[in-house]
């Protein structure tokens, strides 16, 4: 199975990750914004080339999951990282509040329907992890799921972690490269971004009063993320806690991790056998004589 590439923001696999110690800002020796943008461009170019080989190689599917608090920059990061990549080679799905049909299935059902095919990159903008985040913070949502074993006890949430753990391990065994990004924005930076949406008419459409109400549950969300990241970051499905207060740095780091992870797969174009190559001369003659 896939083994995670080393990175300063890799969430360790020993349940030792502490959100209180995770930085929301770049380190002091980080490249400046201009350099980060240049690096991002180079990684996007590499990603475009790697995607072509991934498609031709046709042995792996890539699933990149993005989770974050509101205004952390998920949409912009996905757009920036995939700019220049062949649209036929990737797909993006956003998971909102479950529909009645989706609630009549298990919580992994709707996302399983959206998994990428081999050779393609799938992006989940939010994911099945919402079932251990927003549903855990607002446990009243469980009532609408009509579960026979719904409970507010720790065992229930451990069971959901285990379901996700088993699901991702199964996918990894079947050729999925799974990369999970938690865009770690600070509460102060989120507030500034909300003000920016209120102040700029062109950003009004992004603003939701519900987002402001959710801020009152900030500590509860951090506790939920703490549990999720420690329970489900493993070498075959790693979490990366990316500082999100600086958007150029965040986007560059995400692109870098995706590129380095794809490189670790040792992808290659399929080779053509001697029998097929021997026919090339004949095909050239046919084309030349048209």
C-alpha atoms as a PDB file:
ATOM      1  CA  UNK A   1       0.000   0.000   0.000  1.00  0.00           C
ATOM      2  CA  UNK A   2       0.904   3.632  -0.364  1.00  0.00           C
ATOM      3  CA  UNK A   3       3.216   5.202   2.220  1.00  0.00           C
ATOM      4  CA  UNK A   4       2.856   8.875   3.033  1.00  0.00           C
ATOM      5  CA  UNK A   5       5.529  11.285   1.861  1.00  0.00           C
ATOM      6  CA  UNK A   6       7.351  13.137   4.597  1.00  0.00           C
ATOM      7  CA  UNK A   7       6.217  16.689   5.240  1.00  0.00           C
ATOM      8  CA  UNK A   8       6.328  19.003   8.287  1.00  0.00           C
ATOM      9  CA  UNK A   9       2.529  19.099   8.298  1.00  0.00           C
ATOM     10  CA  UNK A  10       1.973  15.345   8.196  1.00  0.00           C
ATOM     11  CA  UNK A  11      -0.262  14.317  11.103  1.00  0.00           C
ATOM     12  CA  UNK A  12       1.619  11.499  12.902  1.00  0.00           C
ATOM     13  CA  UNK A  13       0.189   8.001  13.027  1.00  0.00           C
ATOM     14  CA  UNK A  14       0.598   7.480  16.773  1.00  0.00           C
ATOM     15  CA  UNK A  15      -2.399   9.499  18.017  1.00  0.00           C
ATOM     16  CA  UNK A  16      -0.072  12.202  19.353  1.00  0.00           C
ATOM     17  CA  UNK A  17      -1.281  15.138  17.259  1.00  0.00           C
ATOM     18  CA  UNK A  18      -2.328  18.205  19.260  1.00  0.00           C
ATOM     19  CA  UNK A  19      -4.380  20.894  17.566  1.00  0.00           C
ATOM     20  CA  UNK A  20      -3.238  23.469  20.123  1.00  0.00           C
ATOM     21  CA  UNK A  21       0.320  22.974  18.881  1.00  0.00           C
ATOM     22  CA  UNK A  22      -0.513  23.071  15.172  1.00  0.00           C
ATOM     23  CA  UNK A  23       0.466  26.324  13.503  1.00  0.00           C
ATOM     24  CA  UNK A  24      -2.002  28.302  11.429  1.00  0.00           C
ATOM     25  CA  UNK A  25       0.777  30.480   9.955  1.00  0.00           C
ATOM     26  CA  UNK A  26       3.832  29.650   7.824  1.00  0.00           C
ATOM     27  CA  UNK A  27       7.198  29.221   9.572  1.00  0.00           C
ATOM     28  CA  UNK A  28       9.519  32.226   9.786  1.00  0.00           C
ATOM     29  CA  UNK A  29      11.798  30.822   7.078  1.00  0.00           C
ATOM     30  CA  UNK A  30       8.953  30.160   4.616  1.00  0.00           C
ATOM     31  CA  UNK A  31       9.171  31.600   1.087  1.00  0.00           C
ATOM     32  CA  UNK A  32       7.454  34.958   0.647  1.00  0.00           C
ATOM     33  CA  UNK A  33       4.097  35.223  -1.122  1.00  0.00           C
ATOM     34  CA  UNK A  34       5.657  35.902  -4.534  1.00  0.00           C
ATOM     35  CA  UNK A  35       7.954  32.881  -4.249  1.00  0.00           C
ATOM     36  CA  UNK A  36       5.071  30.686  -3.060  1.00  0.00           C
ATOM     37  CA  UNK A  37       3.064  31.644  -6.135  1.00  0.00           C
ATOM     38  CA  UNK A  38       6.018  30.791  -8.397  1.00  0.00           C
ATOM     39  CA  UNK A  39       6.457  27.440  -6.668  1.00  0.00           C
ATOM     40  CA  UNK A  40       2.749  26.757  -7.023  1.00  0.00           C
ATOM     41  CA  UNK A  41       2.973  27.355 -10.777  1.00  0.00           C
ATOM     42  CA  UNK A  42       5.826  24.874 -11.089  1.00  0.00           C
ATOM     43  CA  UNK A  43       3.968  22.231  -9.045  1.00  0.00           C
ATOM     44  CA  UNK A  44       0.826  22.713 -11.138  1.00  0.00           C
ATOM     45  CA  UNK A  45       2.892  22.152 -14.292  1.00  0.00           C
ATOM     46  CA  UNK A  46       4.281  18.946 -12.790  1.00  0.00           C
ATOM     47  CA  UNK A  47       0.823  17.848 -11.700  1.00  0.00           C
ATOM     48  CA  UNK A  48      -0.487  18.342 -15.225  1.00  0.00           C
ATOM     49  CA  UNK A  49       2.241  16.069 -16.597  1.00  0.00           C
ATOM     50  CA  UNK A  50       1.771  13.480 -13.834  1.00  0.00           C
ATOM     51  CA  UNK A  51      -1.965  13.375 -14.413  1.00  0.00           C
ATOM     52  CA  UNK A  52      -1.376  12.372 -18.035  1.00  0.00           C
ATOM     53  CA  UNK A  53       0.839   9.483 -16.945  1.00  0.00           C
ATOM     54  CA  UNK A  54      -1.616   8.525 -14.187  1.00  0.00           C
ATOM     55  CA  UNK A  55      -4.368   8.252 -16.790  1.00  0.00           C
ATOM     56  CA  UNK A  56      -2.275   6.179 -19.188  1.00  0.00           C
ATOM     57  CA  UNK A  57      -0.830   3.995 -16.402  1.00  0.00           C
ATOM     58  CA  UNK A  58      -4.399   3.180 -15.299  1.00  0.00           C
ATOM     59  CA  UNK A  59      -3.459   1.391 -12.076  1.00  0.00           C
ATOM     60  CA  UNK A  60      -4.247   3.992  -9.438  1.00  0.00           C
ATOM     61  CA  UNK A  61      -7.022   6.390  -8.560  1.00  0.00           C
ATOM     62  CA  UNK A  62      -6.301   9.484  -6.489  1.00  0.00           C
ATOM     63  CA  UNK A  63      -8.670  10.782  -3.820  1.00  0.00           C
ATOM     64  CA  UNK A  64      -7.876  14.160  -2.242  1.00  0.00           C
ATOM     65  CA  UNK A  65     -10.126  15.187   0.646  1.00  0.00           C
ATOM     66  CA  UNK A  66     -10.401  18.772   1.880  1.00  0.00           C
ATOM     67  CA  UNK A  67     -11.867  19.596   5.274  1.00  0.00           C
ATOM     68  CA  UNK A  68     -11.781  22.916   7.097  1.00  0.00           C
ATOM     69  CA  UNK A  69     -13.707  25.518   8.996  1.00  0.00           C
ATOM     70  CA  UNK A  70     -15.641  28.032   6.897  1.00  0.00           C
ATOM     71  CA  UNK A  71     -13.538  30.603   4.994  1.00  0.00           C
ATOM     72  CA  UNK A  72     -10.359  28.532   5.306  1.00  0.00           C
ATOM     73  CA  UNK A  73      -9.943  28.551   1.525  1.00  0.00           C
ATOM     74  CA  UNK A  74     -10.980  25.108   0.302  1.00  0.00           C
ATOM     75  CA  UNK A  75     -12.585  26.279  -2.957  1.00  0.00           C
ATOM     76  CA  UNK A  76      -9.745  28.632  -3.862  1.00  0.00           C
ATOM     77  CA  UNK A  77      -7.097  26.026  -3.091  1.00  0.00           C
ATOM     78  CA  UNK A  78      -8.798  23.358  -5.191  1.00  0.00           C
ATOM     79  CA  UNK A  79      -9.143  25.824  -8.070  1.00  0.00           C
ATOM     80  CA  UNK A  80      -5.518  27.027  -7.799  1.00  0.00           C
ATOM     81  CA  UNK A  81      -4.000  23.538  -7.612  1.00  0.00           C
ATOM     82  CA  UNK A  82      -6.010  22.110 -10.512  1.00  0.00           C
ATOM     83  CA  UNK A  83      -5.649  25.085 -12.857  1.00  0.00           C
ATOM     84  CA  UNK A  84      -3.948  23.794 -15.990  1.00  0.00           C
ATOM     85  CA  UNK A  85      -4.762  20.135 -15.368  1.00  0.00           C
ATOM     86  CA  UNK A  86      -6.790  18.418 -18.089  1.00  0.00           C
ATOM     87  CA  UNK A  87     -10.447  18.686 -16.938  1.00  0.00           C
ATOM     88  CA  UNK A  88     -11.073  15.180 -18.251  1.00  0.00           C
ATOM     89  CA  UNK A  89      -8.568  13.871 -15.726  1.00  0.00           C
ATOM     90  CA  UNK A  90     -10.204  14.977 -12.493  1.00  0.00           C
ATOM     91  CA  UNK A  91     -13.575  15.467 -10.850  1.00  0.00           C
ATOM     92  CA  UNK A  92     -14.679  17.618  -7.908  1.00  0.00           C
ATOM     93  CA  UNK A  93     -17.604  16.851  -5.632  1.00  0.00           C
ATOM     94  CA  UNK A  94     -18.949  18.986  -2.791  1.00  0.00           C
ATOM     95  CA  UNK A  95     -20.997  17.263  -0.125  1.00  0.00           C
ATOM     96  CA  UNK A  96     -23.738  19.359   1.420  1.00  0.00           C
ATOM     97  CA  UNK A  97     -26.521  18.379   3.807  1.00  0.00           C
ATOM     98  CA  UNK A  98     -27.607  14.792   3.006  1.00  0.00           C
ATOM     99  CA  UNK A  99     -30.793  14.281   1.025  1.00  0.00           C
ATOM    100  CA  UNK A 100     -33.600  11.976   2.178  1.00  0.00           C
ATOM    101  CA  UNK A 101     -32.352   9.283  -0.199  1.00  0.00           C
ATOM    102  CA  UNK A 102     -28.829   9.581   1.162  1.00  0.00           C
ATOM    103  CA  UNK A 103     -30.076   9.413   4.745  1.00  0.00           C
ATOM    104  CA  UNK A 104     -31.747   6.098   3.914  1.00  0.00           C
ATOM    105  CA  UNK A 105     -28.294   4.592   3.264  1.00  0.00           C
ATOM    106  CA  UNK A 106     -25.199   4.221   5.405  1.00  0.00           C
ATOM    107  CA  UNK A 107     -23.103   7.377   5.810  1.00  0.00           C
ATOM    108  CA  UNK A 108     -20.390   6.202   3.385  1.00  0.00           C
ATOM    109  CA  UNK A 109     -22.813   5.406   0.561  1.00  0.00           C
ATOM    110  CA  UNK A 110     -23.097   8.788  -1.153  1.00  0.00           C
ATOM    111  CA  UNK A 111     -19.336   9.405  -1.233  1.00  0.00           C
ATOM    112  CA  UNK A 112     -18.635   5.870  -2.470  1.00  0.00           C
ATOM    113  CA  UNK A 113     -20.737   6.672  -5.531  1.00  0.00           C
ATOM    114  CA  UNK A 114     -18.388   9.573  -6.302  1.00  0.00           C
ATOM    115  CA  UNK A 115     -15.050   7.788  -6.051  1.00  0.00           C
ATOM    116  CA  UNK A 116     -12.762   8.451  -9.044  1.00  0.00           C
ATOM    117  CA  UNK A 117     -12.030   5.767 -11.578  1.00  0.00           C
ATOM    118  CA  UNK A 118      -8.519   4.427 -11.961  1.00  0.00           C
ATOM    119  CA  UNK A 119      -6.420   6.956 -13.805  1.00  0.00           C
ATOM    120  CA  UNK A 120      -8.357   9.959 -12.475  1.00  0.00           C
ATOM    121  CA  UNK A 121      -8.039  12.420  -9.600  1.00  0.00           C
ATOM    122  CA  UNK A 122     -11.099  12.833  -7.394  1.00  0.00           C
ATOM    123  CA  UNK A 123     -11.523  15.836  -5.109  1.00  0.00           C
ATOM    124  CA  UNK A 124     -13.930  15.790  -2.178  1.00  0.00           C
ATOM    125  CA  UNK A 125     -14.749  19.305  -0.963  1.00  0.00           C
ATOM    126  CA  UNK A 126     -15.940  18.134   2.445  1.00  0.00           C
ATOM    127  CA  UNK A 127     -16.623  14.420   2.669  1.00  0.00           C
ATOM    128  CA  UNK A 128     -17.825  11.549   4.821  1.00  0.00           C
ATOM    129  CA  UNK A 129     -15.787  13.160   7.585  1.00  0.00           C
ATOM    130  CA  UNK A 130     -18.664  15.597   8.083  1.00  0.00           C
ATOM    131  CA  UNK A 131     -20.370  12.670   9.821  1.00  0.00           C
ATOM    132  CA  UNK A 132     -17.743  12.841  12.565  1.00  0.00           C
ATOM    133  CA  UNK A 133     -17.473  16.633  12.635  1.00  0.00           C
ATOM    134  CA  UNK A 134     -20.664  18.669  12.152  1.00  0.00           C
ATOM    135  CA  UNK A 135     -22.828  15.700  13.177  1.00  0.00           C
ATOM    136  CA  UNK A 136     -20.740  15.210  16.307  1.00  0.00           C
ATOM    137  CA  UNK A 137     -20.927  18.914  17.184  1.00  0.00           C
ATOM    138  CA  UNK A 138     -24.689  18.962  16.468  1.00  0.00           C
ATOM    139  CA  UNK A 139     -25.722  15.488  17.573  1.00  0.00           C
ATOM    140  CA  UNK A 140     -29.374  16.295  16.941  1.00  0.00           C
ATOM    141  CA  UNK A 141     -28.602  15.497  13.303  1.00  0.00           C
ATOM    142  CA  UNK A 142     -28.333  11.834  14.285  1.00  0.00           C
ATOM    143  CA  UNK A 143     -32.063  11.674  14.912  1.00  0.00           C
ATOM    144  CA  UNK A 144     -32.788  12.187  11.211  1.00  0.00           C
ATOM    145  CA  UNK A 145     -30.563   9.240  10.308  1.00  0.00           C
ATOM    146  CA  UNK A 146     -32.875   6.662  11.959  1.00  0.00           C
ATOM    147  CA  UNK A 147     -29.961   4.569  13.130  1.00  0.00           C
ATOM    148  CA  UNK A 148     -30.642   1.547  15.337  1.00  0.00           C
ATOM    149  CA  UNK A 149     -27.509   2.197  17.402  1.00  0.00           C
ATOM    150  CA  UNK A 150     -27.350   6.013  17.500  1.00  0.00           C
ATOM    151  CA  UNK A 151     -25.912   7.178  20.777  1.00  0.00           C
ATOM    152  CA  UNK A 152     -24.086  10.133  22.219  1.00  0.00           C
ATOM    153  CA  UNK A 153     -21.541   7.826  23.836  1.00  0.00           C
ATOM    154  CA  UNK A 154     -17.902   7.688  22.838  1.00  0.00           C
ATOM    155  CA  UNK A 155     -18.341   4.159  21.529  1.00  0.00           C
ATOM    156  CA  UNK A 156     -20.638   5.376  18.761  1.00  0.00           C
ATOM    157  CA  UNK A 157     -18.049   7.834  17.437  1.00  0.00           C
ATOM    158  CA  UNK A 158     -15.262   5.288  17.780  1.00  0.00           C
ATOM    159  CA  UNK A 159     -17.406   3.046  15.612  1.00  0.00           C
ATOM    160  CA  UNK A 160     -17.643   5.731  12.941  1.00  0.00           C
ATOM    161  CA  UNK A 161     -13.888   6.289  13.074  1.00  0.00           C
ATOM    162  CA  UNK A 162     -13.423   2.538  12.633  1.00  0.00           C
ATOM    163  CA  UNK A 163     -15.793   2.459   9.649  1.00  0.00           C
ATOM    164  CA  UNK A 164     -13.792   5.223   7.966  1.00  0.00           C
ATOM    165  CA  UNK A 165     -10.510   3.540   8.907  1.00  0.00           C
ATOM    166  CA  UNK A 166     -11.629   0.242   7.330  1.00  0.00           C
ATOM    167  CA  UNK A 167     -13.097   2.007   4.270  1.00  0.00           C
ATOM    168  CA  UNK A 168      -9.893   3.882   3.512  1.00  0.00           C
ATOM    169  CA  UNK A 169      -7.716   0.847   4.084  1.00  0.00           C
ATOM    170  CA  UNK A 170      -9.876  -1.110   1.647  1.00  0.00           C
ATOM    171  CA  UNK A 171      -9.546   1.648  -0.956  1.00  0.00           C
ATOM    172  CA  UNK A 172      -5.779   1.822  -0.488  1.00  0.00           C
ATOM    173  CA  UNK A 173      -5.479  -1.940  -0.994  1.00  0.00           C
ATOM    174  CA  UNK A 174      -7.365  -1.523  -4.243  1.00  0.00           C
ATOM    175  CA  UNK A 175      -5.141   1.120  -5.764  1.00  0.00           C
ATOM    176  CA  UNK A 176      -6.308   4.415  -4.288  1.00  0.00           C
ATOM    177  CA  UNK A 177      -3.838   7.084  -3.275  1.00  0.00           C
ATOM    178  CA  UNK A 178      -5.682   8.921  -0.486  1.00  0.00           C
ATOM    179  CA  UNK A 179      -4.534  12.378   0.615  1.00  0.00           C
ATOM    180  CA  UNK A 180      -6.429  14.336   3.255  1.00  0.00           C
ATOM    181  CA  UNK A 181      -5.939  18.033   3.891  1.00  0.00           C
ATOM    182  CA  UNK A 182      -7.157  19.888   6.940  1.00  0.00           C
ATOM    183  CA  UNK A 183      -6.765  23.594   6.162  1.00  0.00           C
ATOM    184  CA  UNK A 184      -6.008  24.974   9.607  1.00  0.00           C
ATOM    185  CA  UNK A 185      -7.273  28.549   9.752  1.00  0.00           C
ATOM    186  CA  UNK A 186      -7.195  30.558  12.978  1.00  0.00           C
ATOM    187  CA  UNK A 187     -10.350  31.944  14.517  1.00  0.00           C
ATOM    188  CA  UNK A 188      -9.020  35.514  14.145  1.00  0.00           C
ATOM    189  CA  UNK A 189      -8.232  35.027  10.456  1.00  0.00           C
ATOM    190  CA  UNK A 190     -11.658  33.538   9.841  1.00  0.00           C
ATOM    191  CA  UNK A 191     -13.198  36.624  11.414  1.00  0.00           C
ATOM    192  CA  UNK A 192     -11.177  38.906   9.119  1.00  0.00           C
ATOM    193  CA  UNK A 193     -12.314  36.923   6.078  1.00  0.00           C
ATOM    194  CA  UNK A 194     -15.937  37.153   7.160  1.00  0.00           C
ATOM    195  CA  UNK A 195     -15.554  40.935   7.449  1.00  0.00           C
ATOM    196  CA  UNK A 196     -14.023  40.992   3.948  1.00  0.00           C
ATOM    197  CA  UNK A 197     -17.118  39.220   2.628  1.00  0.00           C
ATOM    198  CA  UNK A 198     -19.371  41.723   4.355  1.00  0.00           C
ATOM    199  CA  UNK A 199     -17.389  44.726   3.103  1.00  0.00           C
ATOM    200  CA  UNK A 200     -17.028  43.715  -0.558  1.00  0.00           C
ATOM    201  CA  UNK A 201     -20.275  43.545  -2.592  1.00  0.00           C
ATOM    202  CA  UNK A 202     -18.649  41.053  -4.959  1.00  0.00           C
ATOM    203  CA  UNK A 203     -18.119  38.701  -2.013  1.00  0.00           C
ATOM    204  CA  UNK A 204     -21.574  39.042  -0.479  1.00  0.00           C
ATOM    205  CA  UNK A 205     -22.669  35.813  -2.143  1.00  0.00           C
ATOM    206  CA  UNK A 206     -20.042  33.940  -0.112  1.00  0.00           C
ATOM    207  CA  UNK A 207     -21.394  35.155   3.205  1.00  0.00           C
ATOM    208  CA  UNK A 208     -23.768  33.066   5.294  1.00  0.00           C
ATOM    209  CA  UNK A 209     -25.198  33.998   8.670  1.00  0.00           C
ATOM    210  CA  UNK A 210     -24.981  30.313   9.534  1.00  0.00           C
ATOM    211  CA  UNK A 211     -21.193  30.467   9.234  1.00  0.00           C
ATOM    212  CA  UNK A 212     -21.090  33.140  11.937  1.00  0.00           C
ATOM    213  CA  UNK A 213     -23.335  31.083  14.208  1.00  0.00           C
ATOM    214  CA  UNK A 214     -21.037  28.094  13.791  1.00  0.00           C
ATOM    215  CA  UNK A 215     -18.160  30.163  15.229  1.00  0.00           C
ATOM    216  CA  UNK A 216     -19.792  29.837  18.629  1.00  0.00           C
ATOM    217  CA  UNK A 217     -19.003  26.111  18.420  1.00  0.00           C
ATOM    218  CA  UNK A 218     -15.351  26.657  17.537  1.00  0.00           C
ATOM    219  CA  UNK A 219     -13.934  24.755  20.522  1.00  0.00           C
ATOM    220  CA  UNK A 220     -16.321  21.871  19.903  1.00  0.00           C
ATOM    221  CA  UNK A 221     -15.165  21.677  16.284  1.00  0.00           C
ATOM    222  CA  UNK A 222     -11.523  21.702  17.343  1.00  0.00           C
ATOM    223  CA  UNK A 223     -12.214  18.806  19.718  1.00  0.00           C
ATOM    224  CA  UNK A 224     -13.953  16.955  16.882  1.00  0.00           C
ATOM    225  CA  UNK A 225     -11.050  17.534  14.495  1.00  0.00           C
ATOM    226  CA  UNK A 226      -8.630  16.418  17.203  1.00  0.00           C
ATOM    227  CA  UNK A 227     -10.413  13.086  17.438  1.00  0.00           C
ATOM    228  CA  UNK A 228     -10.765  12.622  13.686  1.00  0.00           C
ATOM    229  CA  UNK A 229      -7.166  13.395  12.775  1.00  0.00           C
ATOM    230  CA  UNK A 230      -5.676  11.158  15.432  1.00  0.00           C
ATOM    231  CA  UNK A 231      -8.040   8.260  14.727  1.00  0.00           C
ATOM    232  CA  UNK A 232      -7.730   8.256  10.930  1.00  0.00           C
ATOM    233  CA  UNK A 233      -4.294   9.548   9.927  1.00  0.00           C
ATOM    234  CA  UNK A 234      -2.389   6.503   8.731  1.00  0.00           C
ATOM    235  CA  UNK A 235       0.377   5.894   6.214  1.00  0.00           C
ATOM    236  CA  UNK A 236      -2.087   4.708   3.544  1.00  0.00           C
ATOM    237  CA  UNK A 237      -4.488   7.632   4.163  1.00  0.00           C
ATOM    238  CA  UNK A 238      -2.543  10.460   5.798  1.00  0.00           C
ATOM    239  CA  UNK A 239      -3.853  13.764   7.073  1.00  0.00           C
ATOM    240  CA  UNK A 240      -1.868  16.945   6.506  1.00  0.00           C
ATOM    241  CA  UNK A 241      -2.664  19.878   8.812  1.00  0.00           C
ATOM    242  CA  UNK A 242      -1.793  22.793   6.522  1.00  0.00           C
ATOM    243  CA  UNK A 243      -1.472  26.343   7.950  1.00  0.00           C
ATOM    244  CA  UNK A 244      -4.265  28.279   6.223  1.00  0.00           C
ATOM    245  CA  UNK A 245      -3.846  31.884   7.389  1.00  0.00           C
ATOM    246  CA  UNK A 246      -1.544  32.560   4.421  1.00  0.00           C
ATOM    247  CA  UNK A 247      -3.263  31.420   1.230  1.00  0.00           C
ATOM    248  CA  UNK A 248      -0.259  31.366  -1.168  1.00  0.00           C
ATOM    249  CA  UNK A 249       1.755  29.252   1.297  1.00  0.00           C
ATOM    250  CA  UNK A 250      -1.192  26.928   1.917  1.00  0.00           C
ATOM    251  CA  UNK A 251      -1.855  26.347  -1.787  1.00  0.00           C
ATOM    252  CA  UNK A 252       1.798  25.763  -2.530  1.00  0.00           C
ATOM    253  CA  UNK A 253       2.064  23.164   0.241  1.00  0.00           C
ATOM    254  CA  UNK A 254      -1.016  21.286  -0.946  1.00  0.00           C
ATOM    255  CA  UNK A 255       0.273  21.179  -4.534  1.00  0.00           C
ATOM    256  CA  UNK A 256       3.697  20.063  -3.354  1.00  0.00           C
ATOM    257  CA  UNK A 257       2.276  17.167  -1.332  1.00  0.00           C
ATOM    258  CA  UNK A 258       0.087  15.972  -4.205  1.00  0.00           C
ATOM    259  CA  UNK A 259       2.977  16.112  -6.681  1.00  0.00           C
ATOM    260  CA  UNK A 260       5.443  14.338  -4.378  1.00  0.00           C
ATOM    261  CA  UNK A 261       2.859  11.680  -3.550  1.00  0.00           C
ATOM    262  CA  UNK A 262       2.173  10.987  -7.223  1.00  0.00           C
ATOM    263  CA  UNK A 263       5.899  10.780  -7.925  1.00  0.00           C
ATOM    264  CA  UNK A 264       6.245   8.127  -5.229  1.00  0.00           C
ATOM    265  CA  UNK A 265       3.976   5.824  -7.252  1.00  0.00           C
ATOM    266  CA  UNK A 266       6.627   5.450  -9.974  1.00  0.00           C
ATOM    267  CA  UNK A 267       4.093   5.964 -12.728  1.00  0.00           C
ATOM    268  CA  UNK A 268       5.018   5.265 -16.334  1.00  0.00           C
ATOM    269  CA  UNK A 269       3.443   5.195 -19.759  1.00  0.00           C
ATOM    270  CA  UNK A 270       2.495   1.680 -20.938  1.00  0.00           C
ATOM    271  CA  UNK A 271       5.030   0.043 -23.204  1.00  0.00           C
ATOM    272  CA  UNK A 272       4.121  -1.318 -26.626  1.00  0.00           C
ATOM    273  CA  UNK A 273       5.114  -4.900 -27.365  1.00  0.00           C
ATOM    274  CA  UNK A 274       7.514  -5.877 -30.161  1.00  0.00           C
ATOM    275  CA  UNK A 275       4.648  -7.286 -32.214  1.00  0.00           C
ATOM    276  CA  UNK A 276       2.849  -3.961 -32.302  1.00  0.00           C
ATOM    277  CA  UNK A 277       6.048  -1.995 -32.929  1.00  0.00           C
ATOM    278  CA  UNK A 278       6.827  -4.208 -35.908  1.00  0.00           C
ATOM    279  CA  UNK A 279       3.616  -2.990 -37.551  1.00  0.00           C
ATOM    280  CA  UNK A 280       4.522   0.689 -37.263  1.00  0.00           C
ATOM    281  CA  UNK A 281       6.432   0.684 -40.532  1.00  0.00           C
ATOM    282  CA  UNK A 282       3.440  -0.784 -42.353  1.00  0.00           C
ATOM    283  CA  UNK A 283       1.130   1.794 -40.794  1.00  0.00           C
ATOM    284  CA  UNK A 284       3.473   4.599 -41.867  1.00  0.00           C
ATOM    285  CA  UNK A 285       3.363   3.316 -45.447  1.00  0.00           C
ATOM    286  CA  UNK A 286      -0.448   3.199 -45.398  1.00  0.00           C
ATOM    287  CA  UNK A 287      -0.652   6.763 -44.108  1.00  0.00           C
ATOM    288  CA  UNK A 288       1.931   8.048 -46.598  1.00  0.00           C
ATOM    289  CA  UNK A 289       0.147   6.424 -49.505  1.00  0.00           C
ATOM    290  CA  UNK A 290      -3.294   7.852 -48.795  1.00  0.00           C
END
